[in-house]
Coordinates of N, CA, C and O in Angstrom, one line a residue:
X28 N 19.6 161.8 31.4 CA 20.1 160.6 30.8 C 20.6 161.0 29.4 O 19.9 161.5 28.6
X29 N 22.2 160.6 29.1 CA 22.2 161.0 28.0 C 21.6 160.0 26.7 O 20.8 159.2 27.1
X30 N 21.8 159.9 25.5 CA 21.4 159.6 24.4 C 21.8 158.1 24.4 O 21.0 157.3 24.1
X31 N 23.3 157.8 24.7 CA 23.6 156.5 24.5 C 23.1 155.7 25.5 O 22.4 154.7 25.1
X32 N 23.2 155.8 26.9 CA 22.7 155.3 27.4 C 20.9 155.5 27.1 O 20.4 155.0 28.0
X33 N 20.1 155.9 26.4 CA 18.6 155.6 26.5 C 19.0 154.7 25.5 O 19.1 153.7 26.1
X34 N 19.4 154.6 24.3 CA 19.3 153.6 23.3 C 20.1 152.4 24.3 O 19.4 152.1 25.3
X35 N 20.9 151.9 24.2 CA 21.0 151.2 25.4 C 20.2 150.6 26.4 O 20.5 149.4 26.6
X36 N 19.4 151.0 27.1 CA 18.3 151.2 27.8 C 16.9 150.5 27.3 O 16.3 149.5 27.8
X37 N 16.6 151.3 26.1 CA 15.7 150.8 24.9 C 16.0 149.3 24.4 O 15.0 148.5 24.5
X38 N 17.0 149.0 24.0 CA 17.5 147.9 23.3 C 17.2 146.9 24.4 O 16.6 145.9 24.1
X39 N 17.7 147.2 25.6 CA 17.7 146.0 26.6 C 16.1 145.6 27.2 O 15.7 144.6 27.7
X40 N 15.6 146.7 26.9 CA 13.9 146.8 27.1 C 13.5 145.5 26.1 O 13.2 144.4 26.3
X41 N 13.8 146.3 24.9 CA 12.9 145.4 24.2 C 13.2 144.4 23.6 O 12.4 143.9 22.7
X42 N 14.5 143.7 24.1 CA 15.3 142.1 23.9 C 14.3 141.4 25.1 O 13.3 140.7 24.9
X43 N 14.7 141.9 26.2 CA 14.4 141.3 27.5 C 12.4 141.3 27.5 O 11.7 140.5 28.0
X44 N 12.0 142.2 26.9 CA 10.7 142.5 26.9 C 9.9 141.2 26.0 O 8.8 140.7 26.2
X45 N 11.0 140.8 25.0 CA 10.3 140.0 24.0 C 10.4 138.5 24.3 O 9.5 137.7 24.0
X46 N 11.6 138.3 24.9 CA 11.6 137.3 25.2 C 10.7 136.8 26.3 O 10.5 135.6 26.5
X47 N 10.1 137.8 26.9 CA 9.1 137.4 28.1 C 8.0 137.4 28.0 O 7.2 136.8 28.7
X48 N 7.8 138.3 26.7 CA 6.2 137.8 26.7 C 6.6 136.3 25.4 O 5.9 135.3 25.5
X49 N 7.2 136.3 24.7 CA 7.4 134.9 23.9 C 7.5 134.0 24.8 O 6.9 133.0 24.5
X50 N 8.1 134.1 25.9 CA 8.2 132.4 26.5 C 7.3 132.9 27.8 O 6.7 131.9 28.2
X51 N 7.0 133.9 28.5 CA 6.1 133.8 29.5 C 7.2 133.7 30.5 O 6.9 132.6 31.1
X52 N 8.5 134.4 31.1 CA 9.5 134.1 31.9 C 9.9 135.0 32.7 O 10.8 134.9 33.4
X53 N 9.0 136.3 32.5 CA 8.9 137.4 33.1 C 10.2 138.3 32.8 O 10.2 139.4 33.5
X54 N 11.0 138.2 32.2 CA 12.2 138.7 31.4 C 13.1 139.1 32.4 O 14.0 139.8 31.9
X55 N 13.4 138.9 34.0 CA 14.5 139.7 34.9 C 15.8 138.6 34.2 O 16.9 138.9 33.9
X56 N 15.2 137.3 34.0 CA 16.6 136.3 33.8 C 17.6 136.5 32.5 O 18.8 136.4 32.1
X57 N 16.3 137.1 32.0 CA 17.5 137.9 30.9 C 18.0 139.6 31.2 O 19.2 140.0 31.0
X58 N 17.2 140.2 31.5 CA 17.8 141.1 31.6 C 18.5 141.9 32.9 O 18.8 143.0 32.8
X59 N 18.7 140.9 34.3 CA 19.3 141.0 35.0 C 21.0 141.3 34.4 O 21.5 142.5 34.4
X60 N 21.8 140.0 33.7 CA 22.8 140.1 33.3 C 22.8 141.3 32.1 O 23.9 141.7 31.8
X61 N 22.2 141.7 31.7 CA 22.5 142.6 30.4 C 22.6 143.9 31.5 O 23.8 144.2 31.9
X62 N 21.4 144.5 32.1 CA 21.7 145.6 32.9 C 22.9 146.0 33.5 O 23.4 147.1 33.5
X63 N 23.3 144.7 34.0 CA 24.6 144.6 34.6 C 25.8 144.9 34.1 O 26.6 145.6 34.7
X64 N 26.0 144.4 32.8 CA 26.9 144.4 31.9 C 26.8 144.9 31.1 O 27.9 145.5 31.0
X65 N 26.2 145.3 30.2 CA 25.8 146.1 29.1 C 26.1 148.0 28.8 O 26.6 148.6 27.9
X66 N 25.4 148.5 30.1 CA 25.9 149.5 30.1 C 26.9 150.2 30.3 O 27.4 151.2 29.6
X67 N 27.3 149.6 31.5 CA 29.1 149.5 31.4 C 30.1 149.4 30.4 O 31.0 150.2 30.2
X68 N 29.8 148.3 29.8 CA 30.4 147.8 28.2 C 30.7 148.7 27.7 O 31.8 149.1 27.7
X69 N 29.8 149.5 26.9 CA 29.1 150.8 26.3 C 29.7 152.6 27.2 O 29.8 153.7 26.8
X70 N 30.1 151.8 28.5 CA 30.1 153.7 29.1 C 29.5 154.3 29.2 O 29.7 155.5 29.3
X71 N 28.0 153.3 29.4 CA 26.6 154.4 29.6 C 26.3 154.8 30.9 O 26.0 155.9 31.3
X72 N 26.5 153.6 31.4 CA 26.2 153.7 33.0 C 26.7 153.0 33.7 O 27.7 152.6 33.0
X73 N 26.8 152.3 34.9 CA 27.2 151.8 35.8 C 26.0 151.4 36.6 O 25.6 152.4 37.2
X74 N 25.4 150.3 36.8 CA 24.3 150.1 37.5 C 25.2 148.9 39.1 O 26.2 148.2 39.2
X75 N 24.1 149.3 40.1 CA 24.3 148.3 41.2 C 23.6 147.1 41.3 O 22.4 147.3 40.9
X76 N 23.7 146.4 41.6 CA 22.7 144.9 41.8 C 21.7 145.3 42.7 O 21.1 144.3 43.1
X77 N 21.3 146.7 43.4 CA 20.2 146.6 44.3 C 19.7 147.6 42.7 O 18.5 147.5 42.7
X78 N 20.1 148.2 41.7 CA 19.4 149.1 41.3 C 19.1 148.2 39.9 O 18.0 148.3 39.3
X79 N 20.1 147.4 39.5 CA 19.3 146.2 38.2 C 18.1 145.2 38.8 O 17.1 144.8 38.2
X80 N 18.5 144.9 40.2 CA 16.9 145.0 40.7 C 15.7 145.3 40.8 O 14.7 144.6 41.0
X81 N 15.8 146.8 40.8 CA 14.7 147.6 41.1 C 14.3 147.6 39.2 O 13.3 147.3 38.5
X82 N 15.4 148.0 38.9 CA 14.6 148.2 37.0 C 14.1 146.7 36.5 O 13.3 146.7 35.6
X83 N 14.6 145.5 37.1 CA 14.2 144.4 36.5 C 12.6 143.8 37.5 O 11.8 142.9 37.2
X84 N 12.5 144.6 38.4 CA 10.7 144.5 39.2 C 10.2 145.2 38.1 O 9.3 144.6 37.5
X85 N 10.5 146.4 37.6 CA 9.4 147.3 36.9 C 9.0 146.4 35.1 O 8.0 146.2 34.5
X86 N 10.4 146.3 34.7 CA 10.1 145.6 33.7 C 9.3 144.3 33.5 O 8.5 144.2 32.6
X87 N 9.7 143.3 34.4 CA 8.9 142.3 34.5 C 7.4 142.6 34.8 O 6.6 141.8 34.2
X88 N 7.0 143.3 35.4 CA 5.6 144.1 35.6 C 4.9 144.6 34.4 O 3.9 144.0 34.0
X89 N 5.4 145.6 33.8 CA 5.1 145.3 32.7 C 5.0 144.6 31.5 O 4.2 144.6 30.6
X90 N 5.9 143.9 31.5 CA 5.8 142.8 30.7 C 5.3 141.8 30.6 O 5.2 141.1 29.6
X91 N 4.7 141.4 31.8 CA 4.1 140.2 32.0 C 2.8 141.0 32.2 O 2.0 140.2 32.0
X92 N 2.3 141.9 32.4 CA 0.7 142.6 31.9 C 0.9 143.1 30.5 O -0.3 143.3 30.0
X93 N 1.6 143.3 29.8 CA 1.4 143.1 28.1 C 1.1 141.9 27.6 O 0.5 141.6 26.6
X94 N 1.8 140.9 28.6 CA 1.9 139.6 27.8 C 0.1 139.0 27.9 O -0.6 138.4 27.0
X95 N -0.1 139.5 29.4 CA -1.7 139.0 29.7 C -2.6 139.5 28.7 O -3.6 138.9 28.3
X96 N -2.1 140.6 28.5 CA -3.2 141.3 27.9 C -3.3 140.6 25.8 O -4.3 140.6 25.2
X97 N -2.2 140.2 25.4 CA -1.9 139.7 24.1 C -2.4 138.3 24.6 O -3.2 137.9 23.7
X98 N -2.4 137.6 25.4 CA -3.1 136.3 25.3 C -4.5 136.3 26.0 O -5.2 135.3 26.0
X99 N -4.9 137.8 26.5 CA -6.2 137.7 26.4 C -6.8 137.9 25.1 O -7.8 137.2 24.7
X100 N -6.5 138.7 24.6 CA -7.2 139.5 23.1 C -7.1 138.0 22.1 O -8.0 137.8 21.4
X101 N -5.6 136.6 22.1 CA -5.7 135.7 21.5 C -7.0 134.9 22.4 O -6.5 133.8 22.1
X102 N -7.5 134.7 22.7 CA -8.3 133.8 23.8 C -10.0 134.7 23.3 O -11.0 134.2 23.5
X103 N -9.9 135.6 22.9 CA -11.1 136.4 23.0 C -10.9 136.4 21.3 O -11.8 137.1 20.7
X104 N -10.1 135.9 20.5 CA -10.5 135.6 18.7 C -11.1 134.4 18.7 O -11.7 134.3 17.6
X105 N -11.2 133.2 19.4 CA -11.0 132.5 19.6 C -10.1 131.5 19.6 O -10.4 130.3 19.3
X106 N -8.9 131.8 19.9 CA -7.8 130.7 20.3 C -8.2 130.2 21.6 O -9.3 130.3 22.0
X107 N -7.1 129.6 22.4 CA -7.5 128.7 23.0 C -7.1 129.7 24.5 O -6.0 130.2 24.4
X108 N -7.5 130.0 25.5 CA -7.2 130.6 26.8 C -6.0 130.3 27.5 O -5.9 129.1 27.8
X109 N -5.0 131.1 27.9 CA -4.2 130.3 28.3 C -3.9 130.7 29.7 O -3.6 130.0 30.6
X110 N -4.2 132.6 29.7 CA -4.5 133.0 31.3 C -5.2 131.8 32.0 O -6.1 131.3 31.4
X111 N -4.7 131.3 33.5 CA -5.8 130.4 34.4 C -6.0 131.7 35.8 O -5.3 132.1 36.7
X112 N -7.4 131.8 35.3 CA -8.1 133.3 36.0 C -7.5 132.6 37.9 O -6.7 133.1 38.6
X113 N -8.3 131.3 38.1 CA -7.8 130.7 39.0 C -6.3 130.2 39.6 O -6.1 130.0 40.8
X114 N -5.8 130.2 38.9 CA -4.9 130.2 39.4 C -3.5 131.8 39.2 O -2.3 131.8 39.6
X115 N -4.3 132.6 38.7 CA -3.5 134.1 39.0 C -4.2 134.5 40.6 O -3.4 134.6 41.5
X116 N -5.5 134.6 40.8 CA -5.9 134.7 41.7 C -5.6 134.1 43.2 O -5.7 134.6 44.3
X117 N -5.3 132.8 42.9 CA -4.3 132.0 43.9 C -3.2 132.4 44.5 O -2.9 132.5 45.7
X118 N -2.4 132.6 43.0 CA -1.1 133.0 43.5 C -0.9 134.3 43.8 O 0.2 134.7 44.2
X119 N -1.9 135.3 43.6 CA -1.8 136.5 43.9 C -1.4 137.1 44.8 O -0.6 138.0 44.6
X120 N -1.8 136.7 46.5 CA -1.6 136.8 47.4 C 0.0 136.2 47.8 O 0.6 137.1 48.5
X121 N 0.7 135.5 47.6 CA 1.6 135.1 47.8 C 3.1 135.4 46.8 O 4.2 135.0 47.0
X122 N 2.6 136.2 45.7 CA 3.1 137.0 45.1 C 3.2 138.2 45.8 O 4.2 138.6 46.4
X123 N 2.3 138.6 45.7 CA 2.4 139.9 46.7 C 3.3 140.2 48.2 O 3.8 141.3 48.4
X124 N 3.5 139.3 48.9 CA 3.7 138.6 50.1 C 5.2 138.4 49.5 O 6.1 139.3 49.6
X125 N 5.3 137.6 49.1 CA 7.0 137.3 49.1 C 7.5 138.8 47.9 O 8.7 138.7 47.5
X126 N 6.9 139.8 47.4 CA 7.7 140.5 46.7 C 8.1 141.2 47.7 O 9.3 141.2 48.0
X127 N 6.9 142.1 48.7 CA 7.1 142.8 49.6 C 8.3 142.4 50.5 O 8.9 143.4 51.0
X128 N 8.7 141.1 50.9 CA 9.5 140.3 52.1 C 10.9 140.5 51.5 O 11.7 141.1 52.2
X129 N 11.2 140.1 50.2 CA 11.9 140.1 49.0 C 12.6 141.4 49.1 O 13.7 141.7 49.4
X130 N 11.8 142.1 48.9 CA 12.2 143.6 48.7 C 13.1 144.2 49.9 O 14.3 144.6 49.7
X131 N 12.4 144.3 51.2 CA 12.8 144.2 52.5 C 13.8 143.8 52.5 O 14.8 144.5 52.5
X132 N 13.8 142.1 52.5 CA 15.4 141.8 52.8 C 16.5 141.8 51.4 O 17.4 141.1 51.5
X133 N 16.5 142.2 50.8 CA 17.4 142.9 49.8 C 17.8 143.8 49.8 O 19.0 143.9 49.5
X134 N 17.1 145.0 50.2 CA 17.8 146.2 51.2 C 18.7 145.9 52.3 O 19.3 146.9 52.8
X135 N 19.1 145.0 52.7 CA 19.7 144.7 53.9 C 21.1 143.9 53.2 O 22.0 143.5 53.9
X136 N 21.1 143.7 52.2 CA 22.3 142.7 51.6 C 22.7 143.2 50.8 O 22.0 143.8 49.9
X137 N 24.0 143.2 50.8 CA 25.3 143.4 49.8 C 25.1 143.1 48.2 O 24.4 142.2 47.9
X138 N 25.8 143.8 47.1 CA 25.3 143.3 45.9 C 25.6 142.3 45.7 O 24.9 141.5 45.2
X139 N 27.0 142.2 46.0 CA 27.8 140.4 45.9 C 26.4 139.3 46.2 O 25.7 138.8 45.3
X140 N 26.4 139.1 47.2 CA 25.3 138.3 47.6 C 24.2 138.6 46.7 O 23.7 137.4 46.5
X141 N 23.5 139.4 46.1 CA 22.2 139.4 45.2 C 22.9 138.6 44.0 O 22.3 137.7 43.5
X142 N 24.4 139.3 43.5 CA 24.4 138.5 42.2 C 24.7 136.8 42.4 O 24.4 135.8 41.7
X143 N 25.4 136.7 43.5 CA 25.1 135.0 43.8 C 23.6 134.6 43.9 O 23.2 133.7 43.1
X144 N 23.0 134.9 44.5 CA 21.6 134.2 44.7 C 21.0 134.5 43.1 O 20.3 133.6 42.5
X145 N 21.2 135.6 42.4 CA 20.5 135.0 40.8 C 21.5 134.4 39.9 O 21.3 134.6 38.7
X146 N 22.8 133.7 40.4 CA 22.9 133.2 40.1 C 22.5 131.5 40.0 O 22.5 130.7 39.1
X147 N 22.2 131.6 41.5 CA 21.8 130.4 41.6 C 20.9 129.8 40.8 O 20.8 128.8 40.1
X148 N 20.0 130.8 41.3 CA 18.7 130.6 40.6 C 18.8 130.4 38.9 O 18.4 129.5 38.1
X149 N 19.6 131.8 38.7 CA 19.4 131.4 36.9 C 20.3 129.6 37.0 O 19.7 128.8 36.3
X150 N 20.9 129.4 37.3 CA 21.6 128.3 37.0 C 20.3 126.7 37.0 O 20.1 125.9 36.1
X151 N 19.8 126.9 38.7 CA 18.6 126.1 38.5 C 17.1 126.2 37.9 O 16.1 125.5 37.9
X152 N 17.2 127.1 37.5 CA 16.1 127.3 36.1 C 16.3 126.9 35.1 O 15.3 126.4 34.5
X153 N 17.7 126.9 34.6 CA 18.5 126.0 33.3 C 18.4 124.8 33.5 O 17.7 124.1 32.7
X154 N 18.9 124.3 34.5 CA 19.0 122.8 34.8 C 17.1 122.4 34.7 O 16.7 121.6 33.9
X155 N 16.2 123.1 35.8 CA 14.8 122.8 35.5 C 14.5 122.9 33.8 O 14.3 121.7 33.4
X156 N 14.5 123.7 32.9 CA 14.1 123.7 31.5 C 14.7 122.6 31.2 O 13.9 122.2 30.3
X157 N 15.4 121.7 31.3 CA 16.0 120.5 30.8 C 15.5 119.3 31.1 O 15.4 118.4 30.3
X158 N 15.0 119.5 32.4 CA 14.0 118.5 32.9 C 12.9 118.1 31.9 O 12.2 118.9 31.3
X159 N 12.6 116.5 31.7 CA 11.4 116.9 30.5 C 9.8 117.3 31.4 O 9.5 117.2 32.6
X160 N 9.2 117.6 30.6 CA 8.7 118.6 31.4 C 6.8 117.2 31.7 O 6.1 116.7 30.9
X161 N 6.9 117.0 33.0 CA 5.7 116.1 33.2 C 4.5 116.7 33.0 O 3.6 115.9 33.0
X162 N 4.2 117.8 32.8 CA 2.8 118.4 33.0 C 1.8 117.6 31.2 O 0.6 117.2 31.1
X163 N 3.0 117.6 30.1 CA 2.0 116.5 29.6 C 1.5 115.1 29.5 O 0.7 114.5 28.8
X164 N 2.1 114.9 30.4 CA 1.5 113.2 31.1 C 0.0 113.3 31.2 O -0.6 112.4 30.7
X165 N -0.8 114.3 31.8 CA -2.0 114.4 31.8 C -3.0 114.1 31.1 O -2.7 114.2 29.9
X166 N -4.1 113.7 31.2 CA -5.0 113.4 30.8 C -6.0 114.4 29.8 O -7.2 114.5 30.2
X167 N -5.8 114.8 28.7 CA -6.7 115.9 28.3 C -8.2 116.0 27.6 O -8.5 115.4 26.5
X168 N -8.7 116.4 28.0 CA -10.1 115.4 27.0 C -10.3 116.3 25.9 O -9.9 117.5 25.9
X169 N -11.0 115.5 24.6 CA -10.7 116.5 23.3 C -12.3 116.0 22.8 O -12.8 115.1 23.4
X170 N -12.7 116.6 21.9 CA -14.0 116.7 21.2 C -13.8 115.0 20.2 O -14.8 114.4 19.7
X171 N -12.9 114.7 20.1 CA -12.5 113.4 18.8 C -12.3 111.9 19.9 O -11.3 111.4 20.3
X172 N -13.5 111.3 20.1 CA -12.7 110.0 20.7 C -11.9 109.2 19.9 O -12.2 108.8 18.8
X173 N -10.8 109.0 20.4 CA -9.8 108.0 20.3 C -9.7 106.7 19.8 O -8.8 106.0 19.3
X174 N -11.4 106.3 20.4 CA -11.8 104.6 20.3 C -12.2 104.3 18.8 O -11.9 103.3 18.1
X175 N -13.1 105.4 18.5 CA -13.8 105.0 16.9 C -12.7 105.5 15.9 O -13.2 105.5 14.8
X176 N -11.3 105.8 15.8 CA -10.4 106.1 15.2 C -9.4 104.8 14.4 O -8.4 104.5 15.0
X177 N -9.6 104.3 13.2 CA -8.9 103.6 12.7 C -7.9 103.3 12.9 O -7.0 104.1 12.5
X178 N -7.2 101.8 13.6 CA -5.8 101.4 13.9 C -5.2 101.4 12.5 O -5.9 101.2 11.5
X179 N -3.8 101.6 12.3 CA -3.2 101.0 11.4 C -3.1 99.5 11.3 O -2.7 99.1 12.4
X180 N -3.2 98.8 10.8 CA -3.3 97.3 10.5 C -1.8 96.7 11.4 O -1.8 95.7 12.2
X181 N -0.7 97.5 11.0 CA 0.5 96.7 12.1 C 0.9 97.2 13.5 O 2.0 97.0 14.0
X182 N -0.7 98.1 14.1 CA -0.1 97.9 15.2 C -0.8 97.5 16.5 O -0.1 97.3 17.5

């Protein structure tokens, strides 16, 4: 590997790395297109959509076990927990399951067709973040009732 391409390499690591553990998004959606384009750009390398694939499985792997590990050590100062032990465990199995299937049938498909399908996807992940997001409709219970709390007079 020469020099420009590792800096290259580096940089897109740790753009894509940061942004995933800051938002929790597992970083391929950003660094799919960068891999793609980026080193090319540059004349570092030339990557294929079966092989910005394979580097964006490993990164996200990593990254999303740094991320676990930084919101456990916050969770263990006492901040507030945000890993749900139960539901990694849930989805574990079915994670596993569809990477394996995933993997398989991507070997069998053309790059054209991979970079359509993340496109799609990145497209409707955009449109989903836009959505307001319902999960705080919920009900949360808090140590402070609500009831013994002073109305303002005009409302």
């Amino acid at each position: 590997m020469d020099f420009l391409l590792l800096i290259v390499m580096v940089l897109i690591g740790l753009g894509g790395s940061f942004f995933s553990g800051l938002l929790g998004i597992g970083g391929a959606i950003i660094n799919y297109p960068l891999l793609l384009y980026i080193p090319s750009l540059f004349g570092a390398a030339h990557f294929t959509a079966h092989e910005v694939s394979s580097i964006s499985m490993f990164q996200v792997f990593f990254a999303s076990l740094a991320g676990v590990i930084a919101f456990r050590k916050k969770s263990k100062k006492g901040g507030t927990g945000v890993v749900n032990k139960q539901l990694v465990f849930h989805m574990g199995s079915g994670i596993l399951a569809g990477g394996l299937v995933g993997g398989f049938v991507s070997s069998m498909l053309n790059g054209d067709v991979i970079n359509l399908i993340y496109g799609i996807l990145a497209v409707l992940a955009v449109v989903l973040m836009l959505v307001p997001n319902r999960g705080n409709n919920r009900k949360r219970t808090t140590s402070v009732s609500t009831k013994s709390l002073p109305l303002p007079r005009h409302l």
